Amino acid sequence: MQNTIDQLIAWSKELKVLYVEDDLALREEVSLFLSDIFADIDLAINGKEGLLKLAQNHYDLVITDIRMPVMDGVEMIEKIKELYPNQPILVTSAHNESEYLVKLINLGVNNFITKPIQSDQILNVLYTIVKYISHEKALNQYKNDLEIANEKLKKFTNMQSKSIDLKNSILKAYKEALDKATMVSLTDKNGVITDVNDNFCKATGYSKEEIIGKTHHLISHPSTSRALYKDLWQTILDKKTWQGIILNQTKNLTPLYHYTTIVPILNHEDEIIEFIGILQDFTKQHDLNEQKSQDNLHLALNVKEDELLKHIPFPSVFIDNNLTFQAYNKLFEEVVSNHIDESLLGKLTTHELQLKALIDFEEMDLFNNVEEIKNNWPYDGDITFKGVVKSIGHMLCVLVKISDYEANRFLVCIVKEEDFELCCQVQER
């Protein structure tokens, strides 16, 4: 946790935050907590005042309550998304405000914390948000560097070579402008590579000796369509510049996403003598976008899981493939709290508690994960075992039902035997 806090503070030391909350005591308490992390904290008491401050200042992050007088958080977020579509937003909500969550997710809000606000909870959420903001800033800086390089490239490529001497001058100029920011290759008029820069070798993992004399098919990804290459060649053979995104791969088959520019070089008779290829690496941006999509999906699944668990009238929990507890409801927390082993509650909150530590099974003693249980026990979509929970003062005989939920995620209900049919009906719904 300390490493997470240190990294969060390092990323946040230059970030500015707007905190919108109508409750005076909570506003003062949370703003004091935030001031230890962020460079600058501005406050607003409702959505209307928050919008006014946004119109006058840039904020790296907006943290807002939902229910407020004058203008509530949902209406304010709708306005923000109209005016500042990429503004990062963190919503604080009470458990009884779940009806707003779907609307907020549809508005593009991906980050939530529930009241009462706990320091560990907000630190973990802030770490995820600030990590994304920090990476976005780095990518924007990288884009700016590429734009500067592209501007220089345009000046050079607009000057078509009229002689070999002029061509050499252009090659020297573009190398100075582009070598630090891009991968550069030269090919003859048949597409055979005659030279590459150091960035090309570093990015692909090939040496110059392995590349020169080959075509770009050496690094092409097998999933890239032939139609793309056909369009590319038709364009450059027509003496036009081709630009587009190409999926390539390294020597060890790692995918690379390149924004590629290919420029024909002409001699004084207006004939193609070679091509310059400039490849800008967008792999990091692609990976970040993929990660953001996964994070959004994980958030949506967590919201769905929490709502499901609240409505199951039995102690219930989600476990991963290694039988470790993840999300759980209040009834399940009570079972762990009343267990004769007092250390189990601490393990539950840190996601270190496993199913076999809480319940004594006869059948499962040799199994360490759900896949082993499936392979060694009759399985038709769910698994049921008898077990015993050692509670303070008594032994509770239970039936445990494990059901598929998502990939490598399973729903577990702990019920008395006479209540088991009701449990099955709840899980089917």
Short mmCIF file of C-alpha atoms in Angstrom, two decimals:
data_model
loop_
_atom_site.label_atom_id
_atom_site.label_comp_id
_atom_site.label_asym_id
_atom_site.label_seq_id
_atom_site.Cartn_x
_atom_site.Cartn_y
_atom_site.Cartn_z
CA MET A 1 0.00 0.00 0.00
CA GLN A 2 2.85 2.43 0.83
CA ASN A 3 4.34 1.96 -2.64
CA THR A 4 0.90 2.72 -4.14
CA ILE A 5 0.57 5.91 -2.06
CA ASP A 6 4.11 7.06 -2.94
CA GLN A 7 3.48 6.50 -6.65
CA LEU A 8 0.08 8.26 -6.42
CA ILE A 9 1.67 11.32 -4.77
CA ALA A 10 4.47 11.38 -7.37
CA TRP A 11 1.93 11.39 -10.22
CA SER A 12 -0.38 13.92 -8.51
CA LYS A 13 2.09 16.60 -7.44
CA GLU A 14 1.19 18.83 -10.41
CA LEU A 15 -2.51 17.95 -10.79
CA LYS A 16 -5.42 20.26 -10.03
CA VAL A 17 -8.74 18.89 -8.65
CA LEU A 18 -12.27 20.31 -8.38
CA TYR A 19 -14.32 18.80 -5.51
CA VAL A 20 -18.11 19.40 -5.65
CA GLU A 21 -20.02 18.53 -2.43
CA ASP A 22 -22.91 20.30 -0.65
CA ASP A 23 -22.27 18.74 2.80
CA LEU A 24 -19.97 21.25 4.58
CA ALA A 25 -18.44 18.79 7.07
CA LEU A 26 -17.74 16.16 4.41
CA ARG A 27 -16.44 18.78 1.98
CA GLU A 28 -13.92 20.06 4.52
CA GLU A 29 -12.86 16.56 5.63
CA VAL A 30 -12.30 15.16 2.12
CA SER A 31 -10.68 18.36 0.77
CA LEU A 32 -8.16 18.20 3.63
CA PHE A 33 -7.40 14.58 2.69
CA LEU A 34 -7.05 15.48 -1.01
CA SER A 35 -4.74 18.43 -0.27
CA ASP A 36 -2.11 15.95 1.00
CA ILE A 37 -2.06 14.32 -2.44
CA PHE A 38 -2.80 16.95 -5.12
CA ALA A 39 -1.12 20.26 -5.91
CA ASP A 40 -4.31 22.34 -5.87
CA ILE A 41 -7.88 21.69 -4.64
CA ASP A 42 -10.84 23.91 -5.63
CA LEU A 43 -14.24 23.51 -3.96
CA ALA A 44 -17.84 24.00 -5.13
CA ILE A 45 -21.09 23.50 -3.19
CA ASN A 46 -23.32 22.41 -6.11
CA GLY A 47 -23.29 21.56 -9.81
CA LYS A 48 -23.95 25.13 -10.96
CA GLU A 49 -20.97 26.49 -9.07
CA GLY A 50 -18.86 23.57 -10.29
CA LEU A 51 -19.64 24.42 -13.94
CA LEU A 52 -18.68 28.08 -13.35
CA LYS A 53 -15.30 27.05 -11.97
CA LEU A 54 -14.75 24.65 -14.90
CA ALA A 55 -15.41 27.51 -17.32
CA GLN A 56 -12.68 29.58 -15.63
CA ASN A 57 -10.04 26.91 -14.90
CA HIS A 58 -8.58 23.65 -16.18
CA TYR A 59 -8.91 20.69 -13.80
CA ASP A 60 -7.19 17.35 -14.23
CA LEU A 61 -9.93 15.63 -12.21
CA VAL A 62 -13.49 16.46 -11.04
CA ILE A 63 -14.80 14.68 -7.92
CA THR A 64 -18.53 15.17 -7.35
CA ASP A 65 -21.46 14.09 -5.21
CA ILE A 66 -24.75 13.09 -6.91
CA ARG A 67 -27.53 14.68 -4.85
CA MET A 68 -27.04 18.44 -4.40
CA PRO A 69 -29.30 21.52 -4.38
CA VAL A 70 -29.61 23.99 -7.32
CA MET A 71 -28.02 21.52 -9.78
CA ASP A 72 -27.29 17.88 -8.91
CA GLY A 73 -24.24 15.88 -9.94
CA VAL A 74 -25.89 14.02 -12.82
CA GLU A 75 -27.04 17.25 -14.52
CA MET A 76 -23.61 18.81 -14.00
CA ILE A 77 -21.89 15.76 -15.53
CA GLU A 78 -24.20 15.93 -18.57
CA LYS A 79 -23.10 19.55 -19.12
CA ILE A 80 -19.42 18.67 -18.57
CA LYS A 81 -19.55 15.86 -21.12
CA GLU A 82 -21.08 18.28 -23.66
CA LEU A 83 -18.39 20.92 -23.07
CA TYR A 84 -15.36 18.82 -22.06
CA PRO A 85 -15.90 15.23 -23.35
CA ASN A 86 -12.53 13.93 -22.08
CA GLN A 87 -12.74 15.40 -18.56
CA PRO A 88 -11.90 12.65 -15.97
CA ILE A 89 -14.70 12.42 -13.36
CA LEU A 90 -14.96 10.52 -10.05
CA VAL A 91 -18.48 10.16 -8.55
CA THR A 92 -19.15 9.68 -4.84
CA SER A 93 -22.52 7.98 -4.25
CA ALA A 94 -24.55 6.51 -1.43
CA HIS A 95 -25.82 2.88 -1.63
CA ASN A 96 -29.38 4.16 -2.19
CA GLU A 97 -28.33 6.04 -5.34
CA SER A 98 -27.67 2.98 -7.48
CA GLU A 99 -30.43 4.02 -9.90
CA TYR A 100 -28.10 6.75 -11.19
CA LEU A 101 -25.16 4.44 -11.92
CA VAL A 102 -26.33 3.09 -15.29
CA LYS A 103 -27.08 6.62 -16.54
CA LEU A 104 -23.65 7.84 -15.38
CA ILE A 105 -21.88 4.89 -17.02
CA ASN A 106 -23.75 5.70 -20.27
CA LEU A 107 -22.47 9.28 -19.94
CA GLY A 108 -18.93 7.92 -19.91
CA VAL A 109 -18.28 8.03 -16.15
CA ASN A 110 -16.14 5.06 -15.19
CA ASN A 111 -15.04 5.80 -11.64
CA PHE A 112 -17.18 5.54 -8.49
CA ILE A 113 -16.70 5.39 -4.72
CA THR A 114 -19.46 4.78 -2.20
CA LYS A 115 -20.21 6.71 0.96
CA PRO A 116 -19.15 6.68 3.71
CA ILE A 117 -15.79 7.36 2.02
CA GLN A 118 -12.96 5.16 3.34
CA SER A 119 -9.33 6.20 2.91
CA ASP A 120 -8.22 2.83 1.45
CA GLN A 121 -11.12 2.88 -1.01
CA ILE A 122 -10.47 6.39 -2.32
CA LEU A 123 -6.70 5.81 -2.48
CA ASN A 124 -7.16 2.73 -4.69
CA VAL A 125 -9.62 4.53 -7.00
CA LEU A 126 -7.44 7.67 -7.18
CA TYR A 127 -4.41 5.50 -8.02
CA THR A 128 -6.24 4.02 -11.04
CA ILE A 129 -7.51 7.43 -12.24
CA VAL A 130 -4.25 9.33 -11.76
CA LYS A 131 -2.27 6.52 -13.42
CA TYR A 132 -4.49 6.92 -16.48
CA ILE A 133 -4.18 10.76 -16.40
CA SER A 134 -0.38 10.50 -16.11
CA HIS A 135 -0.19 8.11 -19.06
CA GLU A 136 -2.49 10.36 -21.11
CA LYS A 137 -0.20 13.34 -20.43
CA ALA A 138 2.81 11.30 -21.53
CA LEU A 139 1.00 10.21 -24.70
CA ASN A 140 -0.04 13.79 -25.48
CA GLN A 141 3.58 14.90 -25.14
CA TYR A 142 4.57 12.05 -27.45
CA LYS A 143 1.90 13.14 -29.95
CA ASN A 144 3.19 16.71 -29.85
CA ASP A 145 6.70 15.48 -30.60
CA LEU A 146 5.33 13.47 -33.54
CA GLU A 147 3.38 16.46 -34.85
CA ILE A 148 6.53 18.57 -34.83
CA ALA A 149 8.38 15.83 -36.66
CA ASN A 150 5.51 15.53 -39.16
CA GLU A 151 5.60 19.25 -39.87
CA LYS A 152 9.29 18.94 -40.70
CA LEU A 153 8.53 15.88 -42.80
CA LYS A 154 5.93 17.79 -44.84
CA LYS A 155 8.48 20.49 -45.67
CA PHE A 156 10.93 17.89 -46.88
CA THR A 157 8.54 15.65 -48.80
CA ASN A 158 6.99 18.63 -50.66
CA MET A 159 10.38 19.16 -52.25
CA GLN A 160 10.63 16.40 -54.83
CA SER A 161 14.14 15.43 -55.72
CA LYS A 162 15.36 16.84 -59.05
CA SER A 163 18.80 15.33 -58.83
CA ILE A 164 20.76 12.77 -56.85
CA ASP A 165 22.51 15.57 -54.96
CA LEU A 166 19.17 17.12 -53.93
CA LYS A 167 17.89 13.69 -52.89
CA ASN A 168 20.90 13.18 -50.62
CA SER A 169 20.27 16.59 -49.05
CA ILE A 170 16.65 15.65 -48.32
CA LEU A 171 17.71 12.32 -46.81
CA LYS A 172 20.15 14.06 -44.50
CA ALA A 173 17.52 16.58 -43.40
CA TYR A 174 14.77 14.06 -42.66
CA LYS A 175 17.19 11.86 -40.71
CA GLU A 176 18.04 14.75 -38.39
CA ALA A 177 14.35 15.61 -37.90
CA LEU A 178 12.84 12.14 -37.58
CA ASP A 179 15.43 9.72 -36.21
CA LYS A 180 14.63 10.50 -32.56
CA ALA A 181 10.84 10.25 -32.90
CA THR A 182 10.15 7.61 -35.57
CA MET A 183 11.26 4.46 -37.35
CA VAL A 184 12.61 5.18 -40.85
CA SER A 185 13.26 2.83 -43.75
CA LEU A 186 14.42 3.22 -47.34
CA THR A 187 13.37 0.76 -50.05
CA ASP A 188 14.12 0.50 -53.73
CA LYS A 189 11.31 0.81 -56.28
CA ASN A 190 10.55 -2.93 -55.85
CA GLY A 191 10.04 -2.62 -52.08
CA VAL A 192 13.37 -4.19 -51.06
CA ILE A 193 14.79 -2.50 -47.95
CA THR A 194 18.10 -0.70 -48.55
CA ASP A 195 18.51 1.09 -45.20
CA VAL A 196 16.84 1.55 -41.80
CA ASN A 197 17.57 3.75 -38.78
CA ASP A 198 18.43 2.60 -35.26
CA ASN A 199 14.84 3.07 -34.01
CA PHE A 200 13.63 0.60 -36.62
CA CYS A 201 16.05 -2.05 -35.34
CA LYS A 202 15.30 -1.36 -31.64
CA ALA A 203 11.53 -1.53 -32.16
CA THR A 204 11.48 -4.72 -34.26
CA GLY A 205 14.33 -6.62 -32.61
CA TYR A 206 16.13 -7.25 -35.93
CA SER A 207 19.65 -6.11 -36.76
CA LYS A 208 20.37 -4.06 -39.89
CA GLU A 209 22.03 -7.10 -41.45
CA GLU A 210 18.83 -9.13 -40.94
CA ILE A 211 16.61 -6.40 -42.42
CA ILE A 212 18.49 -4.99 -45.42
CA GLY A 213 17.72 -6.96 -48.58
CA LYS A 214 14.31 -8.07 -47.26
CA THR A 215 10.86 -6.52 -47.79
CA HIS A 216 8.56 -5.18 -45.07
CA HIS A 217 6.81 -8.55 -45.05
CA LEU A 218 9.60 -9.49 -42.62
CA ILE A 219 7.76 -7.52 -39.89
CA SER A 220 4.18 -7.71 -41.20
CA HIS A 221 1.58 -9.31 -38.92
CA PRO A 222 -0.28 -12.27 -40.48
CA SER A 223 -3.66 -10.72 -39.60
CA THR A 224 -3.05 -7.61 -41.72
CA SER A 225 -5.24 -7.82 -44.82
CA ARG A 226 -3.87 -8.16 -48.33
CA ALA A 227 -6.31 -5.45 -49.44
CA LEU A 228 -4.41 -2.91 -47.33
CA TYR A 229 -1.09 -3.74 -49.00
CA LYS A 230 -2.75 -3.65 -52.42
CA ASP A 231 -4.11 -0.14 -51.75
CA LEU A 232 -0.69 0.93 -50.42
CA TRP A 233 1.16 -0.18 -53.55
CA GLN A 234 -1.38 1.27 -55.97
CA THR A 235 -1.07 4.63 -54.19
CA ILE A 236 2.72 4.92 -54.07
CA LEU A 237 3.19 3.57 -57.62
CA ASP A 238 0.89 6.42 -58.69
CA LYS A 239 3.59 8.69 -57.15
CA LYS A 240 1.34 9.66 -54.23
CA THR A 241 2.00 9.54 -50.50
CA TRP A 242 0.24 6.72 -48.60
CA GLN A 243 -0.70 7.02 -44.93
CA GLY A 244 -2.49 4.60 -42.59
CA ILE A 245 -2.24 2.30 -39.58
CA ILE A 246 -0.50 -1.05 -40.13
CA LEU A 247 -0.29 -3.91 -37.62
CA ASN A 248 3.28 -5.24 -37.64
CA GLN A 249 5.20 -7.54 -35.27
CA THR A 250 8.66 -7.83 -33.70
CA LYS A 251 11.16 -10.60 -34.23
CA ASN A 252 9.67 -12.43 -31.22
CA LEU A 253 6.12 -11.94 -32.65
CA THR A 254 5.00 -9.12 -30.31
CA PRO A 255 2.33 -6.96 -32.07
CA LEU A 256 3.27 -3.38 -33.05
CA TYR A 257 0.77 -0.71 -34.18
CA HIS A 258 2.37 1.77 -36.59
CA TYR A 259 0.97 4.91 -38.20
CA THR A 260 2.86 4.61 -41.48
CA THR A 261 3.74 7.25 -44.08
CA ILE A 262 5.33 6.14 -47.37
CA VAL A 263 6.65 8.80 -49.77
CA PRO A 264 7.89 8.10 -53.31
CA ILE A 265 11.25 9.74 -54.19
CA LEU A 266 11.44 10.89 -57.83
CA ASN A 267 14.40 11.73 -60.03
CA HIS A 268 14.65 14.69 -62.41
CA GLU A 269 12.76 12.66 -65.06
CA ASP A 270 9.83 12.23 -62.63
CA GLU A 271 10.55 8.51 -62.23
CA ILE A 272 10.36 6.63 -58.92
CA ILE A 273 13.81 5.65 -57.71
CA GLU A 274 12.99 4.66 -54.10
CA PHE A 275 10.56 5.08 -51.20
CA ILE A 276 10.91 6.57 -47.71
CA GLY A 277 8.84 4.87 -45.00
CA ILE A 278 8.18 6.68 -41.69
CA LEU A 279 6.61 4.49 -38.96
CA GLN A 280 5.23 6.11 -35.80
CA ASP A 281 4.71 3.70 -32.89
CA PHE A 282 1.14 3.80 -31.50
CA THR A 283 1.43 0.50 -29.60
CA LYS A 284 1.40 2.12 -26.14
CA GLN A 285 -1.69 4.17 -26.97
CA HIS A 286 -3.44 1.08 -28.35
CA ASP A 287 -2.58 -0.93 -25.23
CA LEU A 288 -3.81 1.88 -22.96
CA ASN A 289 -7.10 2.06 -24.86
CA GLU A 290 -7.46 -1.71 -24.53
CA GLN A 291 -6.73 -1.47 -20.80
CA LYS A 292 -9.25 1.34 -20.40
CA SER A 293 -11.90 -0.82 -22.10
CA GLN A 294 -11.07 -3.70 -19.76
CA ASP A 295 -11.23 -1.39 -16.73
CA ASN A 296 -14.64 -0.09 -17.82
CA LEU A 297 -15.90 -3.66 -18.26
CA HIS A 298 -14.52 -4.63 -14.84
CA LEU A 299 -16.27 -1.64 -13.24
CA ALA A 300 -19.58 -2.50 -14.90
CA LEU A 301 -19.26 -6.13 -13.75
CA ASN A 302 -18.48 -5.02 -10.19
CA VAL A 303 -21.58 -2.80 -10.09
CA LYS A 304 -23.68 -5.72 -11.40
CA GLU A 305 -22.12 -8.13 -8.90
CA ASP A 306 -22.74 -5.84 -5.92
CA GLU A 307 -26.39 -5.38 -6.89
CA LEU A 308 -26.84 -9.14 -7.35
CA LEU A 309 -25.26 -9.99 -4.00
CA LYS A 310 -27.46 -7.48 -2.14
CA HIS A 311 -30.60 -9.25 -3.37
CA ILE A 312 -29.58 -12.85 -2.50
CA PRO A 313 -31.09 -13.77 0.91
CA PHE A 314 -28.21 -16.11 1.81
CA PRO A 315 -24.54 -15.63 2.65
CA SER A 316 -23.10 -15.28 -0.86
CA VAL A 317 -19.71 -14.49 -2.38
CA PHE A 318 -17.87 -14.40 -5.69
CA ILE A 319 -14.70 -16.51 -5.88
CA ASP A 320 -11.99 -16.76 -8.50
CA ASN A 321 -10.64 -19.95 -10.04
CA ASN A 322 -8.31 -20.46 -7.03
CA LEU A 323 -11.26 -20.56 -4.57
CA THR A 324 -10.30 -17.10 -3.18
CA PHE A 325 -13.11 -14.78 -2.04
CA GLN A 326 -13.66 -11.52 -3.94
CA ALA A 327 -16.97 -9.54 -3.66
CA TYR A 328 -19.44 -10.64 -0.92
CA ASN A 329 -22.67 -9.56 0.78
CA LYS A 330 -23.35 -8.58 4.43
CA LEU A 331 -24.72 -12.02 5.34
CA PHE A 332 -21.49 -13.64 4.21
CA GLU A 333 -19.42 -11.09 6.15
CA GLU A 334 -21.42 -12.01 9.29
CA VAL A 335 -20.60 -15.71 8.80
CA VAL A 336 -16.87 -14.88 8.63
CA SER A 337 -17.12 -12.46 11.60
CA ASN A 338 -18.69 -15.17 13.78
CA HIS A 339 -16.18 -17.87 12.81
CA ILE A 340 -14.16 -19.41 15.63
CA ASP A 341 -10.97 -18.37 13.75
CA GLU A 342 -10.85 -14.59 14.27
CA SER A 343 -8.07 -14.13 11.70
CA LEU A 344 -10.38 -15.01 8.79
CA LEU A 345 -12.08 -11.59 8.73
CA GLY A 346 -8.79 -9.82 8.06
CA LYS A 347 -7.97 -12.26 5.26
CA LEU A 348 -11.42 -11.65 3.74
CA THR A 349 -10.92 -7.88 3.49
CA THR A 350 -7.53 -8.34 1.81
CA HIS A 351 -8.84 -10.98 -0.65
CA GLU A 352 -6.57 -13.69 0.83
CA LEU A 353 -9.28 -15.92 2.30
CA GLN A 354 -10.02 -19.21 0.53
CA LEU A 355 -13.15 -21.37 0.62
CA LYS A 356 -11.51 -24.30 2.43
CA ALA A 357 -10.31 -22.07 5.30
CA LEU A 358 -13.91 -21.10 6.14
CA ILE A 359 -15.74 -24.40 5.56
CA ASP A 360 -14.70 -27.98 6.36
CA PHE A 361 -15.40 -30.28 3.39
CA GLU A 362 -14.87 -33.99 3.09
CA GLU A 363 -14.85 -34.09 -0.70
CA MET A 364 -12.71 -30.99 -1.43
CA ASP A 365 -9.66 -31.59 0.75
CA LEU A 366 -7.41 -32.37 -2.24
CA PHE A 367 -8.65 -29.64 -4.58
CA ASN A 368 -6.98 -26.22 -4.93
CA ASN A 369 -9.08 -24.61 -7.66
CA VAL A 370 -12.44 -24.87 -9.39
CA GLU A 371 -11.00 -26.57 -12.48
CA GLU A 372 -9.73 -29.45 -10.33
CA ILE A 373 -13.18 -29.80 -8.76
CA LYS A 374 -14.85 -29.85 -12.19
CA ASN A 375 -12.42 -32.47 -13.49
CA ASN A 376 -12.78 -34.74 -10.45
CA TRP A 377 -16.47 -34.33 -9.56
CA PRO A 378 -19.74 -34.79 -11.48
CA TYR A 379 -20.34 -31.39 -13.09
CA ASP A 380 -23.44 -30.16 -14.97
CA GLY A 381 -23.07 -26.38 -14.66
CA ASP A 382 -22.82 -26.07 -10.88
CA ILE A 383 -21.30 -27.99 -7.96
CA THR A 384 -22.86 -28.70 -4.54
CA PHE A 385 -21.04 -29.86 -1.39
CA LYS A 386 -21.96 -30.48 2.22
CA GLY A 387 -19.81 -28.68 4.77
CA VAL A 388 -19.50 -27.36 8.31
CA VAL A 389 -18.88 -23.78 9.45
CA LYS A 390 -17.24 -23.52 12.89
CA SER A 391 -19.10 -20.57 14.42
CA ILE A 392 -18.60 -19.28 17.97
CA GLY A 393 -20.50 -21.61 20.31
CA HIS A 394 -21.84 -24.02 17.69
CA MET A 395 -21.25 -25.91 14.42
CA LEU A 396 -23.36 -24.89 11.43
CA CYS A 397 -24.08 -27.65 8.88
CA VAL A 398 -24.53 -26.12 5.43
CA LEU A 399 -24.83 -26.87 1.74
CA VAL A 400 -22.48 -24.92 -0.56
CA LYS A 401 -23.43 -24.33 -4.18
CA ILE A 402 -20.77 -23.13 -6.69
CA SER A 403 -22.14 -21.80 -10.00
CA ASP A 404 -20.49 -20.38 -13.14
CA TYR A 405 -20.84 -16.59 -13.44
CA GLU A 406 -18.15 -15.14 -15.72
CA ALA A 407 -14.84 -16.47 -17.02
CA ASN A 408 -12.78 -17.62 -14.01
CA ARG A 409 -15.39 -16.13 -11.65
CA PHE A 410 -17.97 -18.16 -9.71
CA LEU A 411 -20.95 -17.43 -7.43
CA VAL A 412 -21.07 -19.31 -4.12
CA CYS A 413 -24.14 -19.54 -1.81
CA ILE A 414 -23.96 -20.98 1.72
CA VAL A 415 -27.38 -22.20 2.92
CA LYS A 416 -29.04 -24.55 5.33
CA GLU A 417 -30.15 -27.79 3.70
CA GLU A 418 -33.86 -26.99 4.05
CA ASP A 419 -33.31 -23.65 2.27
CA PHE A 420 -31.31 -25.11 -0.60
CA GLU A 421 -34.16 -25.29 -3.15
CA LEU A 422 -34.81 -21.55 -2.61
CA CYS A 423 -31.10 -20.87 -3.17
CA CYS A 424 -31.25 -22.69 -6.54
CA GLN A 425 -34.25 -20.61 -7.61
CA VAL A 426 -32.46 -17.36 -6.67
CA GLN A 427 -29.35 -18.28 -8.66
CA GLU A 428 -31.40 -19.27 -11.73
CA ARG A 429 -32.99 -15.81 -11.72
#
